Structures are given as structure tokens and as C-alpha cells.
Amino acid sequence: MKVTDKLLQAHETADLPATFSFEFFPPKTEQGIQNLYDRMDRMYHLNPTFIDVTWNAGGRVSKISNDIVNTCQSVLGLETCLHMTCTNMSVEIIDTALREAYESGCQNILALRGDPPLDAQVDANGQLIHKGEFQYAKDLISYIKKQYGDHFCIGVAAYPEGHPEEDNCDRVIDYLKEKIDAGGDFIVTQMFYDVDNFIEWCHKLKAKGIEAPIFPGIMPITTYASFMRRAKWSEIKIPQGFLDILEPHKEDDFKIRELGCELITKMCKKLLDSGVVNHLHFYTMNLEKATIMILQQLGLVTPEVNDTGLTGGEILPWRKSLNPNRTNESVRPIFWKNMKFNYIVRTKDWDEFPNGRWGNSESPAFGEISLFDGSLLRHSGKKLLELWGRPQTMKDLSDLFIRYLNGDLAMLPWSDTPINAEINSIKQDLITLNEKGIFTVNSQPAVNGARSDHPIFGWGPKNGYIYQKQYLEFFMPRAKLDTLRANIDKINRIENCGTNDDYKVLAFFAVDKNGGLQTNLKNDSVPNAVTWGIFPNTEVIQPTIVEKTSFLAWKDEAYHIAQEWQMVLKQGDDGSIDLLGKLLDDYVLINIVDNDYVGENKIFKLFEGIDCL
Amino acid sequence: MKVTDKLLQAHETADLPATFSFEFFPPKTEQGIQNLYDRMDRMYHLNPTFIDVTWNAGGRVSKISNDIVNTCQSVLGLETCLHMTCTNMSVEIIDTALREAYESGCQNILALRGDPPLDAQVDANGQLIHKGEFQYAKDLISYIKKQYGDHFCIGVAAYPEGHPEEDNCDRVIDYLKEKIDAGGDFIVTQMFYDVDNFIEWCHKLKAKGIEAPIFPGIMPITTYASFMRRAKWSEIKIPQGFLDILEPHKEDDFKIRELGCELITKMCKKLLDSGVVNHLHFYTMNLEKATIMILQQLGLVTPEVNDTGLTGGEILPWRKSLNPNRTNESVRPIFWKNMKFNYIVRTKDWDEFPNGRWGNSESPAFGEISLFDGSLLRHSGKKLLELWGRPQTMKDLSDLFIRYLNGDLAMLPWSDTPINAEINSIKQDLITLNEKGIFTVNSQPAVNGARSDHPIFGWGPKNGYIYQKQYLEFFMPRAKLDTLRANIDKINRIENCGTNDDYKVLAFFAVDKNGGLQTNLKNDSVPNAVTWGIFPNTEVIQPTIVEKTSFLAWKDEAYHIAQEWQMVLKQGDDGSIDLLGKLLDDYVLINIVDNDYVGENKIFKLFEGIDCL
């Protein structure tokens, strides 16, 4: 979606004092990128109108910018704006970047000239001799308009305190006007601290007939050194008041951040009060704390983020992808609930969501997942060894699962994110299972009509009700499967379910590494909705299902994760027992649904008398 | 579905002593056909495996047979078998009848030779000279096979006591064998009373290698005269025991039916005990009482038919159409709930049910209904005047609605069927509204998770839960609409619903004769599921919706009904006030949904202070 439309929408539907956005830059290492994703994922909850991602020359780094844009759009549900510089850039590089942005569903480009290369030549008149097709940002703007019509919303950079290469402020505004006339839709300014000058400058733009919305660039103050360095580098004025307050504490980083936060907050308030802007654009420098502090002091973030990781108002219990190929997606299998990055990557070719429904999972495109890029290996082996050590026995493995359930471990091989409060009501039961050597990888408790604004289970629009069927997924030794089946059959008989029909209260799927499948369902290809919501004036929304084909796909991934972990443990191993080989060979992956979300839960009763340690 | 498959299925899934089927014949008058439909509709609840419909020569009557088959398949949800006779029949007539049966979703034909015409000629050898393409039933069977492959399941007639034209019983069995060999799949026998002979005959068929299932033709005894006449006409033996019991009471019809029921029940028991058959085929003569008595005495009907008119096990709260064009239909608008015949007819071109879903009601095929065949005029004006008299005032109209709600009137212009127990919990509220001159045409109470076997609200497979949002639809003077709107807004505000969003607890649509529409929804084309069910191991089923486009279509019909009634009243009118003209011009049709099925119902509170009489 275009940021100008998002802004209009945001200011129309809520009485906000201001909207805001975050700028990030592509980190240099793989681990840095993963850390940035985790950070962006957290900052999503602050509800930025968009984020933008800087771009640097061609080659590897611009590719990474595009990858980040794609991840933000597809996985994180963050609306993005991609920076693009054009000077000394080949048309091919520009074309590639635009096409990839387009395919990711990105609709916003910040069109920049970019810095001239260090070896730039100057002609007889002192003008830079540019290489490539584009000399100025306006050339890039025209090119984007020619290639993509009105698809992209185009931002342009502006310099409230003049451009380093041009002292005449009026002329700088004229250049800006040219960019707007070429097709610029919004203005992002360089950082500044002189608010009076900025407000005056905004009035000048108005006077010149520039009506595009202006997003002032706000740079939080984190350390005294970086504050001074950046101001100098950008050739901007530091008000004496800033120096008077900060200088005495320049050795105390903590104090500087605190005082900086106060100064910037005051500055933002003055900006908003002046009425010249209603949006703040934060240069985060890939850090979150300082920006969050300012937003909190401005009263722009509501601290109530609910436990499912949604900020409220979302239509689904998971974050909707902004990638155009997934726009209609309204159903996901439960299996990747704790592995949301992987789900999007693995299922990108599952293009069968007619009407946003699960549709026919027998279609050939379903269930084929690509495992070429590792699940665990997005983290370094070193990090994984630090996290989980070198388990020697099934008891050690069991301890890891229990530490995770207790919140003492931030992730497990089969769970990307820390345990959340959703499972509090069944946590003790889950711990008991793991103590018996039944390794629980996924679960949800039954919910019988929680309000849609429930702090733990709520999602979707207001005035609705949320339901869940209890779900449990775990690894268990194959040798115990017959006993479990018998226990399932017994309860189904007590619940008066025929063995010959599919309306059984307890249903299970069990599968081993090689795909050997057992189930107590006759027609095993019907999706079972395990999470649904009832809302005013619409159809029932049923976003989470348990379904065979996708379970088999998840099985591939779940065992692949075990193999990856096995590889990590084998590196520099002292010859201890191959625990994960045992898990891979002797354990089956099982899921159980208790279809009776109204009556007493029955799943944990199934394990009485089963001990696997 | 083929009757042989239905039989296998029925005997596989339930431990039934026997299945059964009913034969009907096409009545001679339009009113007779309507009465038969009502009877079939009632007899549906007895759960016959199929019904069959006789056919008589070409022309009008065979057309009626096809119409009945189509109505049974499409509207009544009854699996049909169409009789066809072939002697002296043109290929065109056969082709037409087969094609129409095919298009109705009928998959069963009872292929008969038929009686020779009265003016039939005999050749030198005493053989009948036949006209047309077909001489014997086996010719028709071959023809059907040639034209339709295995689409049709073909039944053949058999004569356990010999054929009137052939005394040699063995030869009659040989003829039967020829029909089976030509492609006959099941055998329907002529009526008989001599069970010993029948059992012996069945053994003879087995000995001759005839393995097709045999459906013995059972003719209930209704009067002594008809009993004697039919036996004589069919040239079958009446056991002396029958005569001894019946003859003394031959003047007492009531007693004859009672005794006849005992005799036939005993006969059926003996048949079933013998093991030669597991299915009974009743010649109903278009009557229901005698057949039902026998079925009850045999213990083949379970008296517990639930109030929604379903016999249990149906997947939806309305009867699923067996017409192939509607196979995927899983959603219906609520508006025709009391007019199920009309719904099928009106919406036959609404062919947009992708995946059985409501889909895009903005599609051009939606909402166009054909009103050429009247809704009321399927009944005679005389009958309607008898039913409803000549209301002179709105108070008279109000009295009619109240009599209907109290069960003292079997139908209303906008309700085809008597009031049912579903509305008991809101009946007094409905009566109060009608007393105020607010004419309620459709409603359902809120249901928050009734079990799917609930005697009143239950539908769908077992172990499920049923939900409903409260719904009310009514005619009210346009002049009162503003007050009602204000009351709706007030409650929505109390319930904390923004006026600017679509998550309001109370939503309404109001429309006048000319289509002038008011609603408090911004996006008014989203379907609102008002009935849904949660079942084990499947998706949520949401079969009933409230939706704008179909409401506008129903509006056309609802006002058209008023016009038709107006026409009836104008015939022979004494010049009284044109009450229905007033309804047509000054009243709006309104529907309200209370989306909060969990909390207290709010709809009836909206009318405090509104009086329209």
C-alpha cells in the first residue's frame, strides 16, 4: 500500500496526534540480518505506518535491501519503502531492484540521487561528470513513472538546512520542487535539531506551491560522540541549548540517552504543535530503545500489545502477509505456529488459496517444501551450542524442553520464539509429558468463546468471540504408539463416537521420518478448523487448521531440523551418544485434536501409564 | 445416487432390519400435485431409501412425472426412480424423458414394457404387433445403456405369481433373466399377498443365477373394495386367511385399515425373517397413513424427527438438494427459510457457489429472480380466501399473523409451512410486535452452542455444536423507520460500537417496494453468517447468511406476494379498503441481526415506544 494512502487512512480512522515511521539499514552479516528481523518483528507492535530500508550502490548490498523489503512485506507484515540511489547506477540494477520491490508488494520508493563516487571527475565548469543513465533524482523519478505508471508512491529527500553541495537555500527548494513536479509524492527530510528553522522552511515550501506531505527526519540521541559526529557529517546546526544540556554528561551514555530522549521529545512536540507536520520519521540506526523511549514520552505507543503478538484490530490471529501473492491467504496449518519465518519461506509455492480458503490440498503444488536453506542454520552453530549445550541423554533433551516451557530458554529447535502466555493453562500438563520423555513441540488449549479483545486469546475485530480446539503435537517413541492409540479409542468409545465414522472427539495423525502415516480418520484429507472467530456482520473466520498434506510437509521440516541440530552437535563432538539419530529413527511425530472445546479436555489423560524415559 | 448404492450404504452404516421405498403416481390436477409435494415432504422424514414415480405414455403425464422427479431431487431432497414404459413409444419421447431425468440428477429408471394400447393388433401367430422402436423392456434397457452408459441404475419389473400374458412361471423367470442380462440392476415385484409363494420364487431366481436385489411390492390395505379390486386386476392370489379376517368387517373402513395393517405387517415380518429380501417397496397409492402404520408396527420409523424437519445426520440445517447443479450448495440466505419451494425455483440461475461458498454476490447472475410463476398462486384463490378471509384493517392483518404464530393457521402469504417450535422462546415477543402492527415474516432466536442432536435446534453430524444469531424480519410503516434507527443507534452506542465501523452488534437493512435501501453498515455487501455449526474434524459449516443482494431479490418476491394476495382479494371484492395497496406503498421490509449471540438479546427492546396500529 502507498504510504500516502496509509497516512490518510491512519489519520482518518483514529484521532492520532501523529503517525511515525522507522528507517533501517541492511546489516553486514547474516546474523546481523536475523537480529534485525527479530528487532523489526518487535517494533511491528509499535504500529509504524511504514518502515524504510536504505540502499547502497549496486551488487550485494542492494540485493540485501530487496531481501529485507521482501521479508518485511511477506513475513513481518510491515509496509515498506525502499531507498534507491541512481547516480552512476546502470539501468539493469535499477530495473532489477524495481522489479523485485514490485514482486514483493512494495509500493514505495525513496528516490535519491546518491553520493557521487569517490573518484568522480569534474568537467571544465566544475560540474560532476556522471556515469550511467541517471544524473539527478528527478531522472530516476521519471524513469520509475515511465516503467511503472502510478504503481509506486515516490518519496524525495529534502534538506531543511541546505545541501552540502549548494548553499543557496532557495535554490535547494527549487530543486525539491523539480523532484515533486517530476512525480514525487512525499518528502523525507534530513535529520535536524533546529525546529524554528524547520518550521520556517516548511512555510517556504508551501509558498513555493509544494503541497506534498513532509516527514521530518528525527535522529534519536544515543551517545554524545555519535550525536556530534552525525551533526557534523550532515552539516546541520546544533542548538546551543542541546549542547548546554548534553555536554556536561558526555561520558555517561545512560544519562545522554535519557536527556537526549527529553530533548528530542520536546522537539517533536514543538514540530507537531506547529501544525506543519503530522508524521515523524525516525532514523533508528537499527536500534530500538531510544526511538521507543521518545514514542512513549510522546504518548504515541499504546503499551497494551496482546500476547498473541497482535496489536489489536488485525483480522487474523497471525500477522497478515503484505506480499501480493498471499493477499488472499486466510488459513494456515497450525504446524508452523512457532516457526513463522519458515512457514512463509517453505510454502511460497503453495499458491492455492481460492477465495482465501484452504481449498484443495490434493493439488500438486501443496505440501512441497524447499528445505535448501536451513531452519536452524539461520543461527550459527556456536550460538546453538551456547543455547542448548550438548544433550547426552533423552533426559537432557527433556530438560531443555522443560526449560523452554518455564520461560528459561528463548527458543527450541522447533520453536523460533519464546513460549507465550497462551499455554499457561496447560503448562504443567506439558511439563509432565516432557518429564516422561514425550517432547511437546506445539500446542494450544481449548477456548470456548473468549471475547476478541481477550488479553491472551483475543484477535480479530471487536465485538467478536474466539474459539479453539485443544491441540497437541509431540515426538514419542514409536514403541508407545499402540498404547496411545488404544487410549484414544477408549476415550472415543466413552464419548460415544463410532469407530467407523469421522465425527470422533479425539483425532490423531502419527508419522515417522519416512512418511509412514497412521490416523484414526477414514477421510483423512478434510481440513479441521482448530481456531475460529465469530464477528459481527461477517462470515465465520477460521484461520488455523490441522490437515494431513501440510502435516506431512511439516514432518519433513521437523525431522530436517533434528538433522541440522545433529550436524551442529557432531562438530567437535567428543564421541557422545548420537541422541538425535535415535530421535530421527525411533520417534514418531504425532498430533492430536480434541474436537470437544466445550467439555472437559481429554488429551492429557491419554498418557496415563505411558513413560518413555 | 443409484438406489443399489444407497441400499448398500444404508445397510452398511446402520444396523437396520430393512430399508424401504415409496411409489407415487402423478396426480391429475395442479392442486393434486401441490398436495402430493406436501405429502412427500412429510414422508421424507420417514427416511425412505428412494421414492419412485410412475409414468404413463407420452405427452403431458410423462412430462409431469419428470417434473415430480425434478422437484423431489432439487427441492425435497428425495432420491428418485423414474418409471418408463417403452412399447409404442417414440425414441423422441424416451430421449426427452431420459435427458430430463439426467439433468435433474435422477440416476434410477424402472424400465417397463408397458401395456399394449387398447387398439393393438395381433399378427398371424397371435403376437402383438408393436409400433415404435421398442418391443420389450430389455430393448429399453439396452437403449438406456447405449445412450448413458452406467449413469442410470436400472430396475426391472417381476411377477412372482406369473404374468397375466404368460402362465408358465419358469418362462416368466427366463424373461426376467433376459432383462437382468441386458443391464437390469434391481428387481421390483408386482404386489402380492402369498408370502410362501414369493419366498419360493426368490429361491428360483437364485437358482437361475439372478443375483440382483429384489424389492417386494407391498400394497397396504385401505378399503375392502380396493383391496379386492386390485388383487383381481393384478390376477394375484389372496390367501384365505386374509379373507377370513377382512371379510366380516368389509363395511368398516377404519377397521379394515387397522386389520389390513396387522396383516401386511405380519407378511412383511415373514418376508424379512426369511432373509430373501432386506428392502420393502410400498405402493402408497399417494396415501400416507396406511404405509406409516405398517412402518411403525415394523419398527422401521423412528418417531423422533426433530423440529427443524431433519431426521438427523443431515449435514445442513436445510434439506440438501440432490440436483447436480446444486450439489456444492452449502449456503443459503435466510430470507426464504419459510418458502423453501420458492427458493429453489427463484434461485436456479444463481450458479455462483465456488467451493460451495456464497462467493461473490456482486456477480451478475446473483439476485435475479424470476417471478413468472406465482408464489401464492400455486394455491387456488378460493383456498386462500378460505384460509385468510378478507382482512379489512391492519388490525385484521395483525390477527392473521398472530393466529399463525399461535399455530392456528397453517400458512401465511410469506410462510409456506406452519410455525415450528424453533421460535417458541421468542413467540410472545413476536406476538407483541404483531399486536402493534409490526408484521413479522421471518425470525430465529439466538443459540449459543446447542448440541447438534438438540431436539429443536440440532442439525449436522453428531458431536457438534450449533450457533445462531438472532434474526428478525418484518413489515413496518416507513414513518416509524427513523425512530427504529435511533433505537438501534442507541443500543449500538451502549454496546460500545463505533458508528463508523461495521462491527456493530445490531445491523439492519430496510427496503421499500421500489428498492430504496437503508442500512447501518458501511460495507453492505459482506455476507453475515447467522447460523453455523462446529463439528469434529472438519471446517466450520455456515449454511445460513444475511446478505444484501439476496435480500433485495427476496424483497421483490415479498412485495410480489402482497400483490398476488391483493389480486385474490380484488376478485369479487365488495369494495373494501385496499389494505395490501397500503402495505405495498407505505410499509418497508426490514431485517435486523443481533450479532451478540452470547449476551442478552436486544432486538425486541428496539420497539419500545413504537406502535403502528
PDB file of C-alpha atoms in Angstrom, chain B residues 1-5 50 80-84 98 106-112 137-157 176 179-188 212-213 215:
ATOM      1  CA  MET B   1     -27.338 -41.578  -6.412  1.00  0.00           C
ATOM      2  CA  LYS B   2     -28.031 -45.116  -7.569  1.00  0.00           C
ATOM      3  CA  VAL B   3     -30.545 -46.917  -5.394  1.00  0.00           C
ATOM      4  CA  THR B   4     -28.348 -50.015  -5.253  1.00  0.00           C
ATOM      5  CA  ASP B   5     -25.539 -47.883  -3.813  1.00  0.00           C
ATOM      6  CA  PHE B  50     -35.835 -43.707  -2.547  1.00  0.00           C
ATOM      7  CA  THR B  80     -35.959 -40.785  -7.157  1.00  0.00           C
ATOM      8  CA  CYS B  81     -36.511 -43.599  -9.588  1.00  0.00           C
ATOM      9  CA  LEU B  82     -38.498 -42.764 -12.711  1.00  0.00           C
ATOM     10  CA  HIS B  83     -40.754 -45.366 -14.307  1.00  0.00           C
ATOM     11  CA  MET B  84     -40.567 -45.531 -18.065  1.00  0.00           C
ATOM     12  CA  LEU B  98     -34.119 -39.628 -20.082  1.00  0.00           C
ATOM     13  CA  CYS B 106     -32.031 -38.731 -11.174  1.00  0.00           C
ATOM     14  CA  GLN B 107     -29.943 -41.879 -11.557  1.00  0.00           C
ATOM     15  CA  ASN B 108     -32.616 -44.558 -11.483  1.00  0.00           C
ATOM     16  CA  ILE B 109     -35.039 -45.778 -14.120  1.00  0.00           C
ATOM     17  CA  LEU B 110     -37.575 -48.552 -13.717  1.00  0.00           C
ATOM     18  CA  ALA B 111     -37.638 -49.845 -17.287  1.00  0.00           C
ATOM     19  CA  LEU B 112     -41.012 -51.318 -18.178  1.00  0.00           C
ATOM     20  CA  ALA B 137     -38.367 -53.773 -21.608  1.00  0.00           C
ATOM     21  CA  LYS B 138     -34.967 -55.292 -22.452  1.00  0.00           C
ATOM     22  CA  ASP B 139     -34.903 -53.136 -25.612  1.00  0.00           C
ATOM     23  CA  LEU B 140     -35.365 -50.029 -23.462  1.00  0.00           C
ATOM     24  CA  ILE B 141     -32.650 -51.223 -21.078  1.00  0.00           C
ATOM     25  CA  SER B 142     -30.200 -51.707 -23.949  1.00  0.00           C
ATOM     26  CA  TYR B 143     -31.111 -48.303 -25.309  1.00  0.00           C
ATOM     27  CA  ILE B 144     -30.509 -46.591 -21.946  1.00  0.00           C
ATOM     28  CA  LYS B 145     -27.178 -48.380 -21.598  1.00  0.00           C
ATOM     29  CA  LYS B 146     -26.193 -47.341 -25.120  1.00  0.00           C
ATOM     30  CA  GLN B 147     -27.121 -43.690 -24.518  1.00  0.00           C
ATOM     31  CA  TYR B 148     -26.000 -43.195 -20.923  1.00  0.00           C
ATOM     32  CA  GLY B 149     -23.517 -45.980 -20.172  1.00  0.00           C
ATOM     33  CA  ASP B 150     -23.600 -46.719 -16.482  1.00  0.00           C
ATOM     34  CA  HIS B 151     -25.160 -43.420 -15.417  1.00  0.00           C
ATOM     35  CA  PHE B 152     -28.537 -44.962 -14.652  1.00  0.00           C
ATOM     36  CA  CYS B 153     -29.239 -47.750 -12.254  1.00  0.00           C
ATOM     37  CA  ILE B 154     -31.949 -49.752 -13.981  1.00  0.00           C
ATOM     38  CA  GLY B 155     -34.783 -51.536 -12.286  1.00  0.00           C
ATOM     39  CA  VAL B 156     -36.952 -54.185 -13.886  1.00  0.00           C
ATOM     40  CA  ALA B 157     -40.422 -55.435 -13.035  1.00  0.00           C
ATOM     41  CA  LEU B 176     -36.662 -61.621 -16.141  1.00  0.00           C
ATOM     42  CA  LYS B 179     -33.804 -58.167 -18.596  1.00  0.00           C
ATOM     43  CA  ILE B 180     -31.145 -58.558 -15.910  1.00  0.00           C
ATOM     44  CA  ASP B 181     -28.655 -59.724 -18.516  1.00  0.00           C
ATOM     45  CA  ALA B 182     -29.495 -56.693 -20.656  1.00  0.00           C
ATOM     46  CA  GLY B 183     -28.441 -54.448 -17.751  1.00  0.00           C
ATOM     47  CA  GLY B 184     -31.099 -54.570 -15.035  1.00  0.00           C
ATOM     48  CA  ASP B 185     -29.670 -53.765 -11.622  1.00  0.00           C
ATOM     49  CA  PHE B 186     -32.585 -54.401  -9.303  1.00  0.00           C
ATOM     50  CA  ILE B 187     -35.977 -56.053  -9.341  1.00  0.00           C
ATOM     51  CA  VAL B 188     -39.272 -54.525  -8.237  1.00  0.00           C
ATOM     52  CA  ALA B 212     -29.929 -58.602  -8.333  1.00  0.00           C
ATOM     53  CA  PRO B 213     -31.635 -57.310  -5.168  1.00  0.00           C
ATOM     54  CA  PHE B 215     -37.730 -55.230  -3.816  1.00  0.00           C
TER      55      PHE B 215
END
